[in-house]
Amino acid sequence: MTANQTPTLKVSKSTRIGWIGTGVMGRSMCGHLIEAGYQTTVYNRSPEKSDELVACGATRVASPADVARSSDVVFTIVGFPSDVESVILGADGVLAGASPGCVVVDMTTSKPSLAVEIDRRARQVGVHSVDAPVSGGDLGARNAALSIMIGGDAVVVDAIDPLLRLMGKTIVHQGPAGSGQHTKMVNQTLIAAGMIAVCEGMLYAEKVGLNVETVLQSVSSGAAGSWSLSNLAPRMVAGDFEPGFYVEHFIKDMGIALDEAARVNLCLPGLALAHQLYQAVAAQGNRKKGTQALLLALKKLNGTESQ
Amino acid sequence: MTANQTPTLKVSKSTRIGWIGTGVMGRSMCGHLIEAGYQTTVYNRSPEKSDELVACGATRVASPADVARSSDVVFTIVGFPSDVESVILGADGVLAGASPGCVVVDMTTSKPSLAVEIDRRARQVGVHSVDAPVSGGDLGARNAALSIMIGGDAVVVDAIDPLLRLMGKTIVHQGPAGSGQHTKMVNQTLIAAGMIAVCEGMLYAEKVGLNVETVLQSVSSGAAGSWSLSNLAPRMVAGDFEPGFYVEHFIKDMGIALDEAARVNLCLPGLALAHQLYQAVAAQGNRKKGTQALLLALKKLNGTESQ
């Protein structure tokens, strides 16, 4: 079968699910599918991270290819594009084990160009590919309230919609292969300079002697308001720099967005500045902190002592 | 009387209101006080801009000093710090006409250092000064839904609270003289890099071939969400670059914030970048457009033709 012979894709209660990547996000998301009654096969590089799902009824196997051999729809959500490449395109990857008609859905935030390449390689073996990165974090994953940004063929995206609805609330098909990843890059670009804004606003307030919490009462709900301000500024005030969303993952995402922008000849000075400032966050040893740790870097930049 | 002799300040229905600056914002705000039944005296540099308020019952006089002579509480909301200086501290300004015990409330977005200077000069003649800039725009002014950020003595701020409640919804006393202006500078700093984020996100989306409106469905309500994204991105998509909030006023505000930041030895690279990019907006002839016109400047920067 080739991708031109559109299959009669349909998800039913007997659809066999595969899940690769059972970190903080993947564990919650896969858990919703298991709870809904789907027979599920899981793989994770560190096997112990899938213990919880196995206890809930999932079957653990030894490789991504083995997952694909037992599944009709395989989801992947791993760390970096190199991991995506390995678990899908590698010698022991999903495409090595998948039967024609299988659907592979990569939910990692990864390169749009890699999503296009996966789609091309999947078509060669009669497999359907969808890129479907998410936004909403750990909490969104737990509450099945993620925003899922989707690239791929409409017929395939429609077919897996009942599964996506078990994990997300805002589910939007953005276009052909790579469009989900591109949309996620827009999302990260919005967050990037937005985080500079939040940290600089707080730094200014502190430095001129205002009470930052009182300032937040004035500025949070108006034209200066943002998700980052409402959700991360209070953590910064409380001195809480735990992730949330890891600095190192955000740096990866901004790097991808800048690469893609360069590829299409696009100058994005705010994104570039954010990328550089987050490099400073990493340089200061805060790679594993939450993205709100940008405040610490800006404080150091300004010679202010901080934790 | 000096400021040390705290007066028994109290607003009653017989409190006489003065209003200086009847532009788009001032007209709506003053209108609420007149509607509430307060006897009101108005002044505007271009007298015809107060016609509407005069028709509603306000008395027009020939100078800021004349306003002060007929008023217990004088509000000012004019264009630039130089205008504030002129209408309050000038030869024919509010302090030249005000009686001891009078309160002058500057609602212009202006320099914190000027607010401190006005407070000092006001105390010398027994007048109370409050800085109370607002956020919320034309719509917030019309709907009495402004955020009002206040600096001044608590007893004075409390006394005029019933008047402020006729104009705003979020009314927060931030500290001594200048604190209202400093809080507004935080507000503008938050908006500044945030606007870069919004425009760059949209530019990326367009350039890689996504449908920007569909992208907004995915990104608006999550971690990338902001007031600017929800309210200004749709205008940009529609090609609507009318103000809203004028580019030239925003440049003024960012300039003040950068000056104040420099005064306290604070490096704010995102704010500085935004300030420079908005200089480009102005350089391209869009000084009188709305702040969303930053998108046009970033398009030109990228060699993309635009209106």
Short mmCIF file of N, CA and C in Angstrom, two decimals, chain A residues 112 135-136 147-150 170-175 178-194 196-205 207-208 210-211 214-229 256-258 260-261 263-273 277 298 301-302, chain B residues 112 135-136 147-150 170-175 178-194 196-205 207-208 210-211 214-229 256-258 260-261 263-273 277 298 301-302:
data_model
loop_
_atom_site.label_atom_id
_atom_site.label_comp_id
_atom_site.label_asym_id
_atom_site.label_seq_id
_atom_site.Cartn_x
_atom_site.Cartn_y
_atom_site.Cartn_z
N PRO A 112 10.61 21.16 12.15
CA PRO A 112 9.66 21.03 11.04
C PRO A 112 10.27 20.25 9.87
N SER A 135 1.31 22.07 23.64
CA SER A 135 1.62 23.12 24.60
C SER A 135 0.65 22.98 25.77
N GLY A 136 1.12 23.36 26.95
CA GLY A 136 0.25 23.25 28.12
C GLY A 136 0.95 22.64 29.31
N SER A 147 -2.96 22.01 24.23
CA SER A 147 -3.19 22.49 22.87
C SER A 147 -2.33 21.60 21.97
N ILE A 148 -2.96 20.95 21.00
CA ILE A 148 -2.24 20.04 20.10
C ILE A 148 -2.24 20.66 18.71
N MET A 149 -1.03 20.89 18.16
CA MET A 149 -0.86 21.59 16.89
C MET A 149 -0.44 20.58 15.84
N ILE A 150 -1.24 20.44 14.80
CA ILE A 150 -1.13 19.25 13.97
C ILE A 150 -0.75 19.53 12.52
N THR A 170 -7.56 21.90 22.89
CA THR A 170 -7.48 22.74 21.70
C THR A 170 -6.72 21.95 20.65
N ILE A 171 -7.45 21.40 19.70
CA ILE A 171 -6.86 20.47 18.73
C ILE A 171 -7.09 21.05 17.35
N VAL A 172 -6.01 21.55 16.73
CA VAL A 172 -6.17 22.27 15.47
C VAL A 172 -5.22 21.73 14.40
N HIS A 173 -5.80 21.34 13.27
CA HIS A 173 -5.03 20.88 12.12
C HIS A 173 -4.51 22.11 11.38
N GLN A 174 -3.18 22.24 11.33
CA GLN A 174 -2.58 23.47 10.80
C GLN A 174 -2.16 23.38 9.34
N GLY A 175 -2.11 22.18 8.79
CA GLY A 175 -1.68 22.06 7.40
C GLY A 175 -0.90 20.77 7.19
N GLY A 178 4.78 18.95 8.94
CA GLY A 178 5.67 20.02 9.41
C GLY A 178 4.90 21.20 9.98
N SER A 179 3.62 21.33 9.63
CA SER A 179 2.85 22.51 10.05
C SER A 179 2.59 22.53 11.55
N GLY A 180 2.47 21.34 12.16
CA GLY A 180 2.32 21.28 13.61
C GLY A 180 3.57 21.82 14.28
N GLN A 181 4.73 21.36 13.80
CA GLN A 181 5.99 21.83 14.38
C GLN A 181 6.19 23.32 14.14
N HIS A 182 5.85 23.78 12.95
CA HIS A 182 5.98 25.22 12.68
C HIS A 182 5.10 26.03 13.63
N THR A 183 3.90 25.54 13.88
CA THR A 183 2.98 26.25 14.78
C THR A 183 3.56 26.28 16.20
N LYS A 184 4.17 25.16 16.60
CA LYS A 184 4.80 25.14 17.92
C LYS A 184 5.96 26.14 17.98
N MET A 185 6.65 26.32 16.86
CA MET A 185 7.74 27.31 16.82
C MET A 185 7.18 28.72 16.97
N VAL A 186 6.01 28.97 16.40
CA VAL A 186 5.34 30.26 16.63
C VAL A 186 5.07 30.42 18.12
N ASN A 187 4.53 29.37 18.72
CA ASN A 187 4.22 29.38 20.15
C ASN A 187 5.45 29.72 20.99
N GLN A 188 6.57 29.09 20.68
CA GLN A 188 7.80 29.32 21.45
C GLN A 188 8.38 30.71 21.17
N THR A 189 8.23 31.18 19.94
CA THR A 189 8.67 32.53 19.60
C THR A 189 7.89 33.57 20.39
N LEU A 190 6.60 33.32 20.55
CA LEU A 190 5.76 34.22 21.35
C LEU A 190 6.21 34.23 22.81
N ILE A 191 6.54 33.05 23.32
CA ILE A 191 6.96 32.96 24.72
C ILE A 191 8.33 33.63 24.92
N ALA A 192 9.21 33.50 23.94
CA ALA A 192 10.61 33.91 24.09
C ALA A 192 10.76 35.38 24.48
N ALA A 193 10.40 36.29 23.58
CA ALA A 193 10.53 37.71 23.91
C ALA A 193 9.56 38.08 25.02
N GLY A 194 8.45 37.35 25.12
CA GLY A 194 7.51 37.59 26.21
C GLY A 194 8.13 37.36 27.58
N ILE A 196 11.34 37.76 28.26
CA ILE A 196 12.21 38.92 28.52
C ILE A 196 11.38 40.05 29.11
N ALA A 197 10.23 40.29 28.50
CA ALA A 197 9.35 41.36 28.97
C ALA A 197 8.99 41.17 30.44
N VAL A 198 8.57 39.97 30.80
CA VAL A 198 8.15 39.70 32.18
C VAL A 198 9.31 39.93 33.15
N CYS A 199 10.47 39.39 32.82
CA CYS A 199 11.62 39.52 33.73
C CYS A 199 12.09 40.96 33.84
N GLU A 200 12.11 41.68 32.73
CA GLU A 200 12.55 43.08 32.78
C GLU A 200 11.56 43.94 33.55
N GLY A 201 10.27 43.66 33.39
CA GLY A 201 9.27 44.42 34.15
C GLY A 201 9.46 44.21 35.65
N MET A 202 9.70 42.96 36.04
CA MET A 202 9.87 42.66 37.46
C MET A 202 11.16 43.27 38.02
N LEU A 203 12.20 43.21 37.18
CA LEU A 203 13.50 43.75 37.59
C LEU A 203 13.41 45.26 37.79
N TYR A 204 12.74 45.93 36.85
CA TYR A 204 12.55 47.38 36.97
C TYR A 204 11.81 47.70 38.26
N ALA A 205 10.71 46.98 38.49
CA ALA A 205 9.88 47.23 39.68
C ALA A 205 10.71 47.11 40.96
N LYS A 207 13.99 47.20 41.30
CA LYS A 207 15.11 48.14 41.36
C LYS A 207 14.69 49.55 41.76
N VAL A 208 13.51 49.99 41.32
CA VAL A 208 13.07 51.34 41.69
C VAL A 208 12.36 51.34 43.04
N LEU A 210 9.65 49.44 44.13
CA LEU A 210 8.23 49.09 44.24
C LEU A 210 8.08 47.73 44.90
N ASN A 211 6.88 47.45 45.40
CA ASN A 211 6.56 46.11 45.88
C ASN A 211 6.05 45.31 44.68
N THR A 214 2.46 44.00 44.64
CA THR A 214 1.46 45.06 44.48
C THR A 214 1.42 45.53 43.03
N VAL A 215 2.59 45.60 42.41
CA VAL A 215 2.65 45.99 41.00
C VAL A 215 1.88 44.98 40.15
N LEU A 216 2.05 43.70 40.45
CA LEU A 216 1.35 42.67 39.67
C LEU A 216 -0.16 42.86 39.72
N GLN A 217 -0.67 43.34 40.85
CA GLN A 217 -2.11 43.62 40.94
C GLN A 217 -2.54 44.65 39.90
N SER A 218 -1.67 45.63 39.66
CA SER A 218 -2.03 46.70 38.71
C SER A 218 -1.88 46.27 37.26
N VAL A 219 -0.89 45.45 36.97
CA VAL A 219 -0.53 45.22 35.56
C VAL A 219 -0.97 43.88 34.98
N SER A 220 -1.39 42.95 35.82
CA SER A 220 -1.62 41.59 35.31
C SER A 220 -2.85 41.44 34.44
N SER A 221 -3.88 42.21 34.70
CA SER A 221 -5.14 41.93 34.00
C SER A 221 -5.39 42.87 32.83
N GLY A 222 -4.47 43.79 32.54
CA GLY A 222 -4.69 44.74 31.45
C GLY A 222 -3.87 44.43 30.22
N ALA A 223 -3.52 45.48 29.49
CA ALA A 223 -2.83 45.35 28.21
C ALA A 223 -1.43 44.76 28.34
N ALA A 224 -0.89 44.74 29.56
CA ALA A 224 0.43 44.16 29.79
C ALA A 224 0.33 42.69 30.21
N GLY A 225 -0.87 42.20 30.31
CA GLY A 225 -1.10 40.85 30.82
C GLY A 225 -0.68 39.75 29.86
N SER A 226 -0.25 38.64 30.44
CA SER A 226 0.11 37.46 29.65
C SER A 226 0.06 36.24 30.55
N TRP A 227 0.02 35.07 29.93
CA TRP A 227 0.07 33.81 30.68
C TRP A 227 1.35 33.77 31.51
N SER A 228 2.47 34.15 30.90
CA SER A 228 3.75 34.11 31.61
C SER A 228 3.73 35.01 32.83
N LEU A 229 3.16 36.20 32.68
CA LEU A 229 3.11 37.13 33.81
C LEU A 229 2.24 36.55 34.93
N ILE A 256 15.79 25.71 17.18
CA ILE A 256 15.08 25.19 16.01
C ILE A 256 14.37 26.34 15.27
N ALA A 257 13.69 27.17 16.04
CA ALA A 257 12.94 28.28 15.41
C ALA A 257 13.89 29.21 14.66
N LEU A 258 15.04 29.50 15.27
CA LEU A 258 16.00 30.39 14.60
C LEU A 258 16.58 29.74 13.35
N GLU A 260 15.06 27.52 11.45
CA GLU A 260 14.00 27.54 10.43
C GLU A 260 13.82 28.95 9.88
N ALA A 261 13.90 29.94 10.77
CA ALA A 261 13.77 31.33 10.32
C ALA A 261 14.90 31.67 9.34
N ARG A 263 16.51 29.65 7.49
CA ARG A 263 16.27 28.89 6.27
C ARG A 263 15.34 29.65 5.31
N VAL A 264 14.36 30.37 5.87
CA VAL A 264 13.45 31.14 5.02
C VAL A 264 13.83 32.63 4.98
N ASN A 265 15.08 32.94 5.38
CA ASN A 265 15.57 34.32 5.30
C ASN A 265 14.81 35.29 6.17
N LEU A 266 14.63 34.91 7.43
CA LEU A 266 13.82 35.74 8.31
C LEU A 266 14.65 36.18 9.51
N CYS A 267 14.71 37.49 9.72
CA CYS A 267 15.43 38.09 10.85
C CYS A 267 14.46 38.32 12.00
N LEU A 268 14.71 37.68 13.15
CA LEU A 268 13.83 37.81 14.31
C LEU A 268 14.67 38.26 15.52
N PRO A 269 14.91 39.57 15.65
CA PRO A 269 15.85 40.04 16.67
C PRO A 269 15.42 39.73 18.11
N GLY A 270 14.13 39.74 18.38
CA GLY A 270 13.68 39.46 19.75
C GLY A 270 13.93 38.01 20.13
N LEU A 271 13.64 37.11 19.20
CA LEU A 271 13.88 35.69 19.44
C LEU A 271 15.36 35.43 19.62
N ALA A 272 16.19 36.08 18.80
CA ALA A 272 17.64 35.90 18.89
C ALA A 272 18.16 36.39 20.24
N LEU A 273 17.63 37.52 20.70
CA LEU A 273 18.05 38.06 22.00
C LEU A 273 17.66 37.09 23.12
N LEU A 277 20.07 35.25 25.78
CA LEU A 277 19.93 35.44 27.23
C LEU A 277 19.72 34.09 27.92
N LEU A 298 19.22 37.84 34.30
CA LEU A 298 19.15 39.29 34.13
C LEU A 298 19.62 40.01 35.39
N LEU A 301 23.38 39.79 35.20
CA LEU A 301 23.79 40.77 34.18
C LEU A 301 23.86 42.16 34.79
N ASN A 302 22.97 42.42 35.74
CA ASN A 302 22.90 43.73 36.37
C ASN A 302 23.66 43.81 37.69
N PRO B 112 8.51 59.51 36.41
CA PRO B 112 8.47 59.37 37.87
C PRO B 112 9.20 60.52 38.56
N SER B 135 -3.99 52.53 32.63
CA SER B 135 -3.85 51.60 31.51
C SER B 135 -5.24 51.09 31.18
N GLY B 136 -5.46 50.78 29.91
CA GLY B 136 -6.78 50.28 29.51
C GLY B 136 -7.31 50.95 28.26
N SER B 147 -7.19 50.50 34.68
CA SER B 147 -6.31 50.20 35.81
C SER B 147 -5.63 51.52 36.16
N ILE B 148 -5.77 51.94 37.42
CA ILE B 148 -5.18 53.21 37.85
C ILE B 148 -4.07 52.91 38.86
N MET B 149 -2.86 53.35 38.53
CA MET B 149 -1.66 53.03 39.32
C MET B 149 -1.24 54.28 40.08
N ILE B 150 -1.22 54.20 41.39
CA ILE B 150 -1.19 55.43 42.19
C ILE B 150 0.03 55.58 43.07
N THR B 170 -9.48 48.67 38.46
CA THR B 170 -8.34 48.17 39.23
C THR B 170 -7.59 49.38 39.74
N ILE B 171 -7.77 49.67 41.02
CA ILE B 171 -7.24 50.91 41.59
C ILE B 171 -6.30 50.53 42.72
N VAL B 172 -4.99 50.69 42.48
CA VAL B 172 -4.02 50.20 43.45
C VAL B 172 -3.02 51.29 43.83
N HIS B 173 -2.91 51.53 45.13
CA HIS B 173 -1.93 52.48 45.65
C HIS B 173 -0.58 51.78 45.73
N GLN B 174 0.40 52.28 44.97
CA GLN B 174 1.66 51.58 44.83
C GLN B 174 2.77 52.09 45.76
N GLY B 175 2.57 53.27 46.36
CA GLY B 175 3.61 53.80 47.23
C GLY B 175 3.66 55.31 47.16
N GLY B 178 5.54 59.25 42.73
CA GLY B 178 6.33 58.65 41.66
C GLY B 178 6.05 57.18 41.46
N SER B 179 5.46 56.55 42.48
CA SER B 179 5.25 55.10 42.40
C SER B 179 4.21 54.71 41.36
N GLY B 180 3.22 55.59 41.16
CA GLY B 180 2.23 55.32 40.10
C GLY B 180 2.92 55.33 38.74
N GLN B 181 3.75 56.34 38.51
CA GLN B 181 4.47 56.43 37.23
C GLN B 181 5.44 55.26 37.06
N HIS B 182 6.12 54.89 38.13
CA HIS B 182 7.03 53.75 38.02
C HIS B 182 6.26 52.48 37.66
N THR B 183 5.10 52.31 38.26
CA THR B 183 4.29 51.12 37.96
C THR B 183 3.85 51.13 36.50
N LYS B 184 3.50 52.31 36.00
CA LYS B 184 3.13 52.40 34.59
C LYS B 184 4.32 52.07 33.70
N MET B 185 5.52 52.42 34.13
CA MET B 185 6.72 52.07 33.37
C MET B 185 6.92 50.55 33.34
N VAL B 186 6.60 49.88 34.45
CA VAL B 186 6.61 48.41 34.44
C VAL B 186 5.63 47.90 33.40
N ASN B 187 4.43 48.47 33.43
CA ASN B 187 3.39 48.08 32.47
C ASN B 187 3.88 48.21 31.02
N GLN B 188 4.50 49.34 30.72
CA GLN B 188 4.96 49.58 29.35
C GLN B 188 6.15 48.68 28.99
N THR B 189 6.99 48.40 29.99
CA THR B 189 8.12 47.49 29.76
C THR B 189 7.61 46.09 29.42
N LEU B 190 6.55 45.68 30.11
CA LEU B 190 5.94 44.37 29.81
C LEU B 190 5.38 44.34 28.39
N ILE B 191 4.75 45.43 27.99
CA ILE B 191 4.16 45.47 26.65
C ILE B 191 5.25 45.48 25.58
N ALA B 192 6.37 46.17 25.87
CA ALA B 192 7.39 46.44 24.85
C ALA B 192 7.94 45.16 24.21
N ALA B 193 8.65 44.35 24.99
CA ALA B 193 9.21 43.12 24.41
C ALA B 193 8.08 42.16 24.04
N GLY B 194 6.96 42.27 24.74
CA GLY B 194 5.80 41.45 24.39
C GLY B 194 5.30 41.72 22.98
N ILE B 196 7.19 42.73 20.48
CA ILE B 196 8.16 42.09 19.57
C ILE B 196 7.78 40.63 19.41
N ALA B 197 7.49 39.98 20.53
CA ALA B 197 7.13 38.56 20.50
C ALA B 197 5.94 38.32 19.58
N VAL B 198 4.90 39.11 19.74
CA VAL B 198 3.67 38.92 18.94
C VAL B 198 3.97 39.09 17.45
N CYS B 199 4.68 40.16 17.11
CA CYS B 199 4.96 40.43 15.70
C CYS B 199 5.88 39.38 15.10
N GLU B 200 6.87 38.94 15.85
CA GLU B 200 7.79 37.92 15.32
C GLU B 200 7.07 36.59 15.14
N GLY B 201 6.21 36.26 16.07
CA GLY B 201 5.44 35.02 15.93
C GLY B 201 4.59 35.03 14.68
N MET B 202 3.93 36.15 14.45
CA MET B 202 3.08 36.26 13.26
C MET B 202 3.88 36.24 11.97
N LEU B 203 5.05 36.90 12.03
CA LEU B 203 5.90 36.98 10.85
C LEU B 203 6.43 35.58 10.49
N TYR B 204 6.84 34.85 11.51
CA TYR B 204 7.31 33.48 11.29
C TYR B 204 6.20 32.65 10.66
N ALA B 205 5.02 32.73 11.24
CA ALA B 205 3.89 31.94 10.75
C ALA B 205 3.63 32.22 9.28
N LYS B 207 5.64 33.60 7.06
CA LYS B 207 6.79 33.30 6.19
C LYS B 207 6.93 31.81 5.89
N VAL B 208 6.58 30.95 6.86
CA VAL B 208 6.71 29.51 6.60
C VAL B 208 5.45 28.96 5.96
N LEU B 210 2.13 29.17 7.01
CA LEU B 210 0.96 28.80 7.81
C LEU B 210 -0.16 29.82 7.60
N ASN B 211 -1.37 29.42 7.96
CA ASN B 211 -2.49 30.34 7.99
C ASN B 211 -2.50 31.00 9.37
N THR B 214 -5.45 30.49 11.73
CA THR B 214 -5.54 29.13 12.27
C THR B 214 -4.49 28.93 13.37
N VAL B 215 -3.31 29.51 13.15
CA VAL B 215 -2.26 29.45 14.17
C VAL B 215 -2.74 30.11 15.47
N LEU B 216 -3.40 31.25 15.33
CA LEU B 216 -3.87 31.95 16.53
C LEU B 216 -4.82 31.07 17.35
N GLN B 217 -5.60 30.23 16.67
CA GLN B 217 -6.48 29.30 17.40
C GLN B 217 -5.67 28.37 18.31
N SER B 218 -4.50 27.97 17.84
CA SER B 218 -3.67 27.04 18.62
C SER B 218 -2.92 27.72 19.75
N VAL B 219 -2.48 28.94 19.54
CA VAL B 219 -1.52 29.53 20.47
C VAL B 219 -2.08 30.59 21.42
N SER B 220 -3.30 31.07 21.14
CA SER B 220 -3.78 32.24 21.90
C SER B 220 -4.15 31.95 23.35
N SER B 221 -4.62 30.74 23.62
CA SER B 221 -5.16 30.52 24.96
C SER B 221 -4.21 29.77 25.89
N GLY B 222 -3.00 29.46 25.42
CA GLY B 222 -2.06 28.71 26.25
C GLY B 222 -0.93 29.57 26.81
N ALA B 223 0.21 28.92 26.99
CA ALA B 223 1.37 29.56 27.62
C ALA B 223 1.93 30.71 26.79
N ALA B 224 1.56 30.78 25.51
CA ALA B 224 2.03 31.86 24.64
C ALA B 224 1.04 33.02 24.61
N GLY B 225 -0.04 32.87 25.34
CA GLY B 225 -1.12 33.86 25.28
C GLY B 225 -0.78 35.17 25.96
N SER B 226 -1.35 36.24 25.44
CA SER B 226 -1.19 37.56 26.05
C SER B 226 -2.32 38.46 25.57
N TRP B 227 -2.50 39.56 26.28
CA TRP B 227 -3.50 40.55 25.87
C TRP B 227 -3.17 41.05 24.46
N SER B 228 -1.89 41.33 24.22
CA SER B 228 -1.50 41.84 22.91
C SER B 228 -1.81 40.84 21.80
N LEU B 229 -1.55 39.57 22.06
CA LEU B 229 -1.82 38.55 21.05
C LEU B 229 -3.32 38.47 20.77
N ILE B 256 11.09 57.12 28.61
CA ILE B 256 11.07 57.44 30.04
C ILE B 256 11.57 56.23 30.84
N ALA B 257 11.05 55.07 30.52
CA ALA B 257 11.42 53.85 31.26
C ALA B 257 12.93 53.60 31.14
N LEU B 258 13.47 53.79 29.94
CA LEU B 258 14.91 53.57 29.75
C LEU B 258 15.73 54.60 30.51
N GLU B 260 14.82 56.14 33.28
CA GLU B 260 14.72 55.79 34.71
C GLU B 260 15.59 54.58 35.02
N ALA B 261 15.58 53.61 34.10
CA ALA B 261 16.39 52.41 34.29
C ALA B 261 17.87 52.79 34.35
N ARG B 263 19.11 55.60 35.21
CA ARG B 263 19.32 56.37 36.44
C ARG B 263 19.62 55.44 37.61
N VAL B 264 18.96 54.23 37.62
CA VAL B 264 19.22 53.29 38.71
C VAL B 264 20.20 52.18 38.28
N ASN B 265 20.93 52.43 37.17
CA ASN B 265 21.95 51.47 36.73
C ASN B 265 21.37 50.13 36.32
N LEU B 266 20.34 50.17 35.49
CA LEU B 266 19.67 48.93 35.12
C LEU B 266 19.71 48.73 33.62
N CYS B 267 20.23 47.58 33.19
CA CYS B 267 20.32 47.21 31.78
C CYS B 267 19.10 46.37 31.40
N LEU B 268 18.30 46.87 30.46
CA LEU B 268 17.09 46.15 30.02
C LEU B 268 17.14 45.94 28.51
N PRO B 269 17.83 44.90 28.05
CA PRO B 269 18.06 44.76 26.61
C PRO B 269 16.79 44.59 25.77
N GLY B 270 15.79 43.94 26.32
CA GLY B 270 14.55 43.75 25.55
C GLY B 270 13.81 45.07 25.35
N LEU B 271 13.76 45.85 26.40
CA LEU B 271 13.12 47.17 26.30
C LEU B 271 13.87 48.06 25.32
N ALA B 272 15.21 48.00 25.38
CA ALA B 272 16.03 48.82 24.48
C ALA B 272 15.81 48.40 23.02
N LEU B 273 15.71 47.10 22.79
CA LEU B 273 15.46 46.61 21.42
C LEU B 273 14.09 47.09 20.93
N LEU B 277 13.28 49.37 17.70
CA LEU B 277 12.42 48.91 16.61
C LEU B 277 11.24 49.87 16.41
N LEU B 298 8.89 45.32 11.04
CA LEU B 298 9.61 44.05 10.98
C LEU B 298 9.51 43.44 9.59
N LEU B 301 12.01 45.40 7.55
CA LEU B 301 13.33 44.91 7.95
C LEU B 301 13.68 43.64 7.20
N ASN B 302 12.64 42.83 6.93
CA ASN B 302 12.84 41.56 6.27
C ASN B 302 12.60 41.62 4.76
#
